[in-house]
Short mmCIF file of C-alpha atoms (C1' of nucleotides) in Angstrom, two decimals:
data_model
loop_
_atom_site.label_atom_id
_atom_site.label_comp_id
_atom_site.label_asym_id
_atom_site.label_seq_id
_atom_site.Cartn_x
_atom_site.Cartn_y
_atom_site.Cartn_z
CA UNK E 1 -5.01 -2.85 0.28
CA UNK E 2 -1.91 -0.55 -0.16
CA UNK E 3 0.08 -0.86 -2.86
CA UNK E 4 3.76 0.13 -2.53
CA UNK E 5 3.69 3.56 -2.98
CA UNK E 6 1.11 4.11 -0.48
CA UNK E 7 2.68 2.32 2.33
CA UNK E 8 5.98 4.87 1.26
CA UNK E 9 3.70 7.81 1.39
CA UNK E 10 2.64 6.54 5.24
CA UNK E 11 6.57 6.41 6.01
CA UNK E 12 6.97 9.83 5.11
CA UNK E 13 4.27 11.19 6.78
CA UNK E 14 5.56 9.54 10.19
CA UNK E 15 8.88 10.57 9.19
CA UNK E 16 7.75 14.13 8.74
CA UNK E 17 5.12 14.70 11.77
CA UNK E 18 6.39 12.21 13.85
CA UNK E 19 10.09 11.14 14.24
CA UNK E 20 12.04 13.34 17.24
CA UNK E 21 8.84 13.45 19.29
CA UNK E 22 7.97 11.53 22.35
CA UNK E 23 4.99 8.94 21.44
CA UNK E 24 1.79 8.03 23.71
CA UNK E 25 1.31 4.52 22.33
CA UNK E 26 -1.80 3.15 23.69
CA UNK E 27 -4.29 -0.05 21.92
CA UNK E 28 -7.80 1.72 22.07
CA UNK E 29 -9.08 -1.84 20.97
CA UNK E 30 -7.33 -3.71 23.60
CA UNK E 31 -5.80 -5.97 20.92
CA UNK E 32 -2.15 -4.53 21.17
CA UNK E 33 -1.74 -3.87 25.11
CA UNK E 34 1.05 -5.18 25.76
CA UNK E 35 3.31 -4.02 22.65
CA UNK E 36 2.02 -0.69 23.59
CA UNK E 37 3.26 -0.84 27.31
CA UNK E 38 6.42 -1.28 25.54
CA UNK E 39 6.50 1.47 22.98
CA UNK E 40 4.62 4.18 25.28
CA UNK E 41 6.66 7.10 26.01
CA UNK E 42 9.62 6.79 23.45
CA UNK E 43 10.79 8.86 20.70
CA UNK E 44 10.29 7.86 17.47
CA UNK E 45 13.65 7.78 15.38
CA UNK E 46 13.23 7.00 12.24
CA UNK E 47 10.33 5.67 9.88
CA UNK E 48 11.31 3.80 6.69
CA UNK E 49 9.09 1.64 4.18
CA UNK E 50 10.08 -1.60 2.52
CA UNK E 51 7.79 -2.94 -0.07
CA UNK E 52 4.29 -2.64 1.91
CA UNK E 53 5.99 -3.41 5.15
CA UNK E 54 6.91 -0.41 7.49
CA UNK E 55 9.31 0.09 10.27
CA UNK E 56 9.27 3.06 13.34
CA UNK E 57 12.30 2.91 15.21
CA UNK E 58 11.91 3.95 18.87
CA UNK E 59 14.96 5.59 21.30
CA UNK E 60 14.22 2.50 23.61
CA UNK E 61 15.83 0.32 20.44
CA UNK E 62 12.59 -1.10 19.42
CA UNK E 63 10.43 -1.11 16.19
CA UNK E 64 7.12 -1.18 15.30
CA UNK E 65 6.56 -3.02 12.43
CA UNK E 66 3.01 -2.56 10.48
CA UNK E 67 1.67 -4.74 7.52
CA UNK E 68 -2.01 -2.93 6.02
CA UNK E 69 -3.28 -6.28 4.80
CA UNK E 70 -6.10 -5.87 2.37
CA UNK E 71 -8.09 -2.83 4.44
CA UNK E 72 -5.51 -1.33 7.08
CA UNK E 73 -5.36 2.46 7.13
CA UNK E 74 -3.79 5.05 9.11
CA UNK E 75 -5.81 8.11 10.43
CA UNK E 76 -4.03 10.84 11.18
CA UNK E 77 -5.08 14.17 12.98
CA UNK E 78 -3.24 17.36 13.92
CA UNK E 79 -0.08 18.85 12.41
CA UNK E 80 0.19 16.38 9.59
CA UNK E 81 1.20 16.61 5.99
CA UNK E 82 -1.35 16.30 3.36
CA UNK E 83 -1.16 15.85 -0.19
CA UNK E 84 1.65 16.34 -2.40
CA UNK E 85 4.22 17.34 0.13
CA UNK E 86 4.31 13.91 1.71
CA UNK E 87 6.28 12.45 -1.16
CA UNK E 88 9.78 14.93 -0.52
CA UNK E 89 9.50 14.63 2.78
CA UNK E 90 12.56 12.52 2.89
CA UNK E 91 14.33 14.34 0.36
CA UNK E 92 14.01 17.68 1.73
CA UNK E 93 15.37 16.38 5.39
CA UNK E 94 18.49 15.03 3.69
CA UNK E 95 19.11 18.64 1.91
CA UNK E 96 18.06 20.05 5.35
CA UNK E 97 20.90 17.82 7.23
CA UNK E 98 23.30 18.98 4.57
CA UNK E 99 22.67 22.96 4.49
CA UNK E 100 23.21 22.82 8.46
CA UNK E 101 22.21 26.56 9.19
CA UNK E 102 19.52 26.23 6.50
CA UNK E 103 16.50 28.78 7.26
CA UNK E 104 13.26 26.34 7.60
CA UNK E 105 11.51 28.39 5.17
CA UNK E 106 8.86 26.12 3.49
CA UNK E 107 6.31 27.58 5.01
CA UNK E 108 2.76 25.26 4.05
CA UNK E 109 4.63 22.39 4.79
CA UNK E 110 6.55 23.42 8.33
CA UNK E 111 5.44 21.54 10.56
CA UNK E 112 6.07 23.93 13.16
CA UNK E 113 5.11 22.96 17.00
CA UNK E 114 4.02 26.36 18.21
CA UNK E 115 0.24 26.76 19.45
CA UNK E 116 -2.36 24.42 19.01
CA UNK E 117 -2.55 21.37 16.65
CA UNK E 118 -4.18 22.37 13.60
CA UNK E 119 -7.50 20.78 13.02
CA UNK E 120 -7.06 18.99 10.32
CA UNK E 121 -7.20 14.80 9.49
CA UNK E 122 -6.29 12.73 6.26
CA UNK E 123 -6.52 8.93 6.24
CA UNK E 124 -4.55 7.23 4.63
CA UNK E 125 -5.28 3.74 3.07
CA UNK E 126 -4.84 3.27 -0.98
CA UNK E 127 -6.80 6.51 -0.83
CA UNK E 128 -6.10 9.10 0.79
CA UNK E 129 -8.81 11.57 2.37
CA UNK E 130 -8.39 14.72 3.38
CA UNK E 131 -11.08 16.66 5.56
CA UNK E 132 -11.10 19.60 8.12
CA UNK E 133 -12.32 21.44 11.15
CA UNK E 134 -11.77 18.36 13.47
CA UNK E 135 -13.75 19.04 16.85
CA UNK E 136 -10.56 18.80 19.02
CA UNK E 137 -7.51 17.40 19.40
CA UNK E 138 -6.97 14.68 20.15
CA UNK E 139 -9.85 13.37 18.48
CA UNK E 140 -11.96 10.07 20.22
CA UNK E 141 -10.75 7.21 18.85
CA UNK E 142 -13.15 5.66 16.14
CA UNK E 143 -14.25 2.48 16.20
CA UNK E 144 -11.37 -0.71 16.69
CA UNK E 145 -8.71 1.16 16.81
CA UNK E 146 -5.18 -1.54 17.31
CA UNK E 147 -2.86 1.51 17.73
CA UNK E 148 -2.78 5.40 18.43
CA UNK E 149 0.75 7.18 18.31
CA UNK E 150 0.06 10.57 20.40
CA UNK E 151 2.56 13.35 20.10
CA UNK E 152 2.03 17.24 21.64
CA UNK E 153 0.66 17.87 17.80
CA UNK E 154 -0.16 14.81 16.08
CA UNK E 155 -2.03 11.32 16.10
CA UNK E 156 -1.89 8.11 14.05
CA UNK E 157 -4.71 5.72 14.37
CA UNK E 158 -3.84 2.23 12.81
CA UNK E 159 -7.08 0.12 11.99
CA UNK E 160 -7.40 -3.46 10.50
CA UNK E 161 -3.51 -4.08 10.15
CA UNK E 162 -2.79 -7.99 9.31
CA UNK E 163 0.36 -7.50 10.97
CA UNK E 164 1.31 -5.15 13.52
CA UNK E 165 4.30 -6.32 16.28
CA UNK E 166 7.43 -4.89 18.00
CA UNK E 167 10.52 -5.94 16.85
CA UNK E 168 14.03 -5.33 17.82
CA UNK E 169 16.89 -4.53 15.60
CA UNK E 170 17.20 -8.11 14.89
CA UNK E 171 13.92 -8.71 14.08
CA UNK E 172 13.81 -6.11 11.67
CA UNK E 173 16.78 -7.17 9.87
CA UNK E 174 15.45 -10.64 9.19
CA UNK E 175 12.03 -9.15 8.05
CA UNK E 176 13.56 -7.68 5.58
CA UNK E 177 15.93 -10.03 4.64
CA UNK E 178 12.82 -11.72 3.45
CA UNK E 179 11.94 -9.05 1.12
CA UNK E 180 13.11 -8.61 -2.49
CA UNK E 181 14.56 -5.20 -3.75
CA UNK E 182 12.51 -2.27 -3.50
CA UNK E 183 13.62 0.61 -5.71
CA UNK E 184 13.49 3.61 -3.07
CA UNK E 185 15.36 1.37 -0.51
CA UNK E 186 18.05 -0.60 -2.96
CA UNK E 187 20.34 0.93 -5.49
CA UNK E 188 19.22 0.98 -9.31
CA UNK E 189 22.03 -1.52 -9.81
CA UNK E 190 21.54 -3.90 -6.85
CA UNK E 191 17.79 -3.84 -7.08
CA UNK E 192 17.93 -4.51 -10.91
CA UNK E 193 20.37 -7.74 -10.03
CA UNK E 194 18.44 -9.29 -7.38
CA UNK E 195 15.25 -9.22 -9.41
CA UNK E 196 17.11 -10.35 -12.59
CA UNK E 197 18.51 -13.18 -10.81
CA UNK E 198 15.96 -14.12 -8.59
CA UNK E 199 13.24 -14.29 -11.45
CA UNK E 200 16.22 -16.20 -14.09
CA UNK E 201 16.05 -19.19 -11.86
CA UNK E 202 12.19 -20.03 -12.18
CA UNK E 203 10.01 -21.48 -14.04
CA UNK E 204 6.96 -19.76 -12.04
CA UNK E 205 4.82 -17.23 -14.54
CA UNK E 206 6.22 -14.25 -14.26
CA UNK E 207 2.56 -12.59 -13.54
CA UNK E 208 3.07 -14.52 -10.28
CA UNK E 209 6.52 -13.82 -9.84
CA UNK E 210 5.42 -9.48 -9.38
CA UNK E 211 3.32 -10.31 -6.72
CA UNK E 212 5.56 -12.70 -4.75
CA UNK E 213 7.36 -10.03 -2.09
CA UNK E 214 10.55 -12.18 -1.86
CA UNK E 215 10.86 -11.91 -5.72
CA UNK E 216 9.83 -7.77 -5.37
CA UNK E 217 8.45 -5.89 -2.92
CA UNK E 218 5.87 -3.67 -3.14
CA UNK E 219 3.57 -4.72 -6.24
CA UNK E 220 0.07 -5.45 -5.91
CA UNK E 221 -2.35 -6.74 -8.21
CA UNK E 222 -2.93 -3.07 -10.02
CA UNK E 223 0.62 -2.26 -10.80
CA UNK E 224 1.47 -6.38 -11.30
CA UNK E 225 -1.58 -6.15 -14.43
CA UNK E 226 0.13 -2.86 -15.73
CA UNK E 227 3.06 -3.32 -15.74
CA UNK E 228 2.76 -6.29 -17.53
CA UNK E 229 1.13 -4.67 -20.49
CA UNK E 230 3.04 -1.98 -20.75
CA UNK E 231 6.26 -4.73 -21.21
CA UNK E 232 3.68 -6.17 -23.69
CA UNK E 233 4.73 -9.45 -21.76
CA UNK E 234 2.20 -12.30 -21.77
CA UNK E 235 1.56 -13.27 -17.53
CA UNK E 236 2.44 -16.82 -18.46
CA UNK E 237 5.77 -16.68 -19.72
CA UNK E 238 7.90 -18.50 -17.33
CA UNK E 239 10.39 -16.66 -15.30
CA UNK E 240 13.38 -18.32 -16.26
CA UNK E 241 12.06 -17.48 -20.14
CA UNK E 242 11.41 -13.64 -19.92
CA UNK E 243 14.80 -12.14 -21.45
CA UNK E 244 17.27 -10.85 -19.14
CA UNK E 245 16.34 -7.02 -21.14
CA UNK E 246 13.01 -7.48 -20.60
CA UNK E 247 13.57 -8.14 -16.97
CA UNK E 248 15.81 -5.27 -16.51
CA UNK E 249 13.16 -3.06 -18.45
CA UNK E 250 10.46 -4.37 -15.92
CA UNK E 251 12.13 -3.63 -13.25
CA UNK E 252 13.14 0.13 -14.59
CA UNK E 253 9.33 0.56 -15.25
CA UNK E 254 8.06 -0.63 -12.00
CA UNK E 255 10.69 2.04 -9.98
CA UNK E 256 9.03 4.26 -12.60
CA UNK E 257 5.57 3.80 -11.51
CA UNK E 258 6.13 3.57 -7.96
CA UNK E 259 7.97 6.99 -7.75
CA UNK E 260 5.26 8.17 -9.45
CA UNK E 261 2.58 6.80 -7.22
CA UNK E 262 4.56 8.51 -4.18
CA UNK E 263 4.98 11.58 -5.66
CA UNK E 264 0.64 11.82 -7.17
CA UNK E 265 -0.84 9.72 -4.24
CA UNK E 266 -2.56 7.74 -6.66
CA UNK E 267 -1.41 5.28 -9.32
CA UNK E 268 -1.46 6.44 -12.63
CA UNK E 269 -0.18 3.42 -15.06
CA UNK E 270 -0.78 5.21 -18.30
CA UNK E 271 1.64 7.69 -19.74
CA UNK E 272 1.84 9.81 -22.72
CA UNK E 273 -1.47 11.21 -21.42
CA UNK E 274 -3.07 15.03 -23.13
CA UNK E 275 -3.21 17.20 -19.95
CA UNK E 276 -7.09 16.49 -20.06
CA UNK E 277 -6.83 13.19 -20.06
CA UNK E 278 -4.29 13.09 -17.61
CA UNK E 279 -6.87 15.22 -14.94
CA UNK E 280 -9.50 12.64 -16.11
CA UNK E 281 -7.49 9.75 -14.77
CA UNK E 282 -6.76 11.53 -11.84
CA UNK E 283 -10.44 12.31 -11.55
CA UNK E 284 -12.25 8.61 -12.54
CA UNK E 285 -10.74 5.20 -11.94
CA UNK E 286 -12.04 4.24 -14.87
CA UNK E 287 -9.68 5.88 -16.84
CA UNK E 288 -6.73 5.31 -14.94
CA UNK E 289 -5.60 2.47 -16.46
CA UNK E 290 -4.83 -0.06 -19.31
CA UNK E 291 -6.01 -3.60 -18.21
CA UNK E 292 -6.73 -3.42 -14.49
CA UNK E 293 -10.74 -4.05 -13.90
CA UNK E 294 -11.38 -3.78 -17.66
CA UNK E 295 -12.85 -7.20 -18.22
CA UNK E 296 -14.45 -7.65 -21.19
CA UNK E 297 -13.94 -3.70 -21.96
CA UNK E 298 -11.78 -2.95 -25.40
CA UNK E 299 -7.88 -2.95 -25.11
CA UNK E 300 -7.00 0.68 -25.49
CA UNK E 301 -4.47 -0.45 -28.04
CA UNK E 302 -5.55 -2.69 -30.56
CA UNK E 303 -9.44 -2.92 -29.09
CA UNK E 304 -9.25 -6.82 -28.03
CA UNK E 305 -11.47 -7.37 -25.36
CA UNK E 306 -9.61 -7.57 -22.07
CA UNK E 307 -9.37 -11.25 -20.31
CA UNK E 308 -9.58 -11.74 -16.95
CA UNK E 309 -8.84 -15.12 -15.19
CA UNK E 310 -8.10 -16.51 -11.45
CA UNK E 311 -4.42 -16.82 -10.97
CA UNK E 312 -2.99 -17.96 -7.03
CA UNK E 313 -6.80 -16.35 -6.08
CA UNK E 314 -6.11 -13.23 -7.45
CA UNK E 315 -8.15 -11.74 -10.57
CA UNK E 316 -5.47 -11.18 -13.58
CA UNK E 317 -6.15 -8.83 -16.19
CA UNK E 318 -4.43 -8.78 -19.69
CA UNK E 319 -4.77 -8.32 -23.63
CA UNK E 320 -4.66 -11.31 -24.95
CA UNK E 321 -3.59 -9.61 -28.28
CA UNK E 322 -1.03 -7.46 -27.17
CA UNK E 323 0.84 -9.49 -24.53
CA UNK E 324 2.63 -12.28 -26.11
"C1'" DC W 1 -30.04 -1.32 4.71
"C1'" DA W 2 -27.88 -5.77 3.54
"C1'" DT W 3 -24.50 -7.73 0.86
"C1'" DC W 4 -20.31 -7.89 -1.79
"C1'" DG W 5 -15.76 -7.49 -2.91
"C1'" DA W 6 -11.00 -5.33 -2.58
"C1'" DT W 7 -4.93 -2.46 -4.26
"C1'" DG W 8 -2.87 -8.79 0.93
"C1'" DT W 9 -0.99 -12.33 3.61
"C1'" DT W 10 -1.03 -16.36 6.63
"C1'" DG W 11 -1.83 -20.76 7.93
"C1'" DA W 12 -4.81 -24.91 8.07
"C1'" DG W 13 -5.92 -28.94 5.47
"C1'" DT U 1 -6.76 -24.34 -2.47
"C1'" DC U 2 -9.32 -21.73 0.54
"C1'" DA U 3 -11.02 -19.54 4.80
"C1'" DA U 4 -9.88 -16.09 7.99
"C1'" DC U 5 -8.56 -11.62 9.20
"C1'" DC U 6 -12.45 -7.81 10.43
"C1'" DT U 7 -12.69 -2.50 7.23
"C1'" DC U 8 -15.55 0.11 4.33
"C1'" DG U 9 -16.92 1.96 -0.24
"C1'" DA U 10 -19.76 0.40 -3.94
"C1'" DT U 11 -23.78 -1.84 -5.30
"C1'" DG U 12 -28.51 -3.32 -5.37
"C1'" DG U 13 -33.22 -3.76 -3.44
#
DNA sequence: CATCGATGTTGAG
DNA sequence: TCAACCTCGATGG
């Protein structure tokens, strides 16, 4: 159910509790035994995202690789991050790296291994909720339960993943060679040029050229319906039709949004927003965005009712009046 | 309390 | 094109 962002967010929270400490890996459900026998008891290394595909890179040289499907989540227990400071996670390691003798001094967000675990747990799905005074740690696993990572502080439950294997570095590398650019992995320039090309050369509709992950990786059906109206581009124009500008202005948007959505936890599509009716988004889905799930509602814009109609078996939502 | 539908993908037909 | 995957909040009775 993840959109990109999300699955980003998840990264950095493994990245930040997780990476540089030895992992239990264990299948509560049964259903990944025998990838677990060969995870159990590594480090993790590293934890990166690409689109709504994530990798954790093990000492032993192998990966888990996760896909959320439509209603994966990740609970998480212990010494975790919650809210906003999962999103510089990454950032702040890199500056950490740097600044060699820097003073860990960030206090809230240290997650420092001395005592206990604290109590708290946040799962995180294209939600993310946040609740403490856990009983103990660890906690019993809940229900089907594919995958717990167990450090000396911290636990990841994975739930309902439609993909969940261990890879090698290989394996890995021709996962994501399968991917189109993603604008926190690629460069601005690169990532700009693959889509630009990649979408030139067809005559697919561009609304179903967003949510193919070769073409782009990480849009969903939310951010595939925004972003669309906000480029004002009608879902059937053909790929190889949609001006090279436009294209390059989609693309600028979408790494636009999905730094966003990393940085809030949520996806907020509209801008130019009072301060009140930017808390009310945050607040009410219903006022989070400009098409998505406003069937038959008025366009904010010009007050057209919004359309919605069945394309590849997803629902597509767009002003007819506004996106030509 | 039962049913529905969802921010996704795969694979059968 | 559509069912399956197998979770869970929202909805309705």
């Amino acid at each position: 159910m993840p959109e990109g962002h999300s699955v980003h967010r998840i990264a950095n929270q493994f990245e930040q509790s997780f990476v540089g400490h030895r992992v239990e890996v264990s299948s509560p459900q049964g259903r990944f035994a025998d990838g677990a026998t060969r995870l159990d008891g590594a480090t993790m290394v590293d934890a990166k995202a690409v689109g709504k595909q994530m990798f954790l890179e093990f000492d032993n040289g192998l990966w888990l690789h996760v896909h959320l499907g439509l209603y994966g989540a990740w609970d998480f227990a212990g010494d975790i991050a919650t809210g906003h400071s999962m999103a510089e996670s990454r950032t702040r390691r890199a500056a950490t790296r740097k600044a060699e003798n820097a003073p860990d001094d960030d206090g809230e967000d240290s997650m420092a291994s001395i005592g206990a675990p604290r109590r708290t747990r946040v799962r995180m799905a294209e939600q993310e909720k946040t609740e403490d005074d856990i009983e103990s740690f660890p906690p019993e696993p809940v229900g089907q339960v594919r995958v717990r990572l167990l450090t000396d502080t911290a636990v990841g439950d994975l739930r309902g993943p439609t993909k969940c294997e261990v890879l090698d570095a290989a394996g890995v590398d021709l996962a994501i060679s399968k991917l189109g650019p993603d604008p926190l992995v690629d460069s601005p320039k690169k990532g700009s040029d693959r889509f630009v090309t990649t979408v030139r050369k067809k005559r697919t509709p561009i609304g179903l050229l967003l949510m193919d992950q070769s073409v782009v990786s990480g849009i969903g059906n939310i951010y595939r319906a925004e972003l669309l109206f906000r480029a004002r581009l009608d879902p059937h124009t053909p790929g190889n039709q949609v001006p090279e500008e436009v294209l390059r202005a989609l693309y600028k948007d979408w790494t636009k949004l999905l730094k966003s959505g990393v940085e809030l936890g949520q996806m907020m599509t509209m801008d130019g927003l009072t301060k009140a009716q930017h808390a009310k988004a945050l607040r009410s889905r219903a006022d989070r965005h400009w098409v998505y799930h406003r069937e038959g509602l008025p366009c904010r814009v010009c007050g057209t009712n919004i359309v919605m109609e069945m394309a590849a078996g997803r629902k597509l939502y767009w002003c007819p009046t506004d996106q030509v």
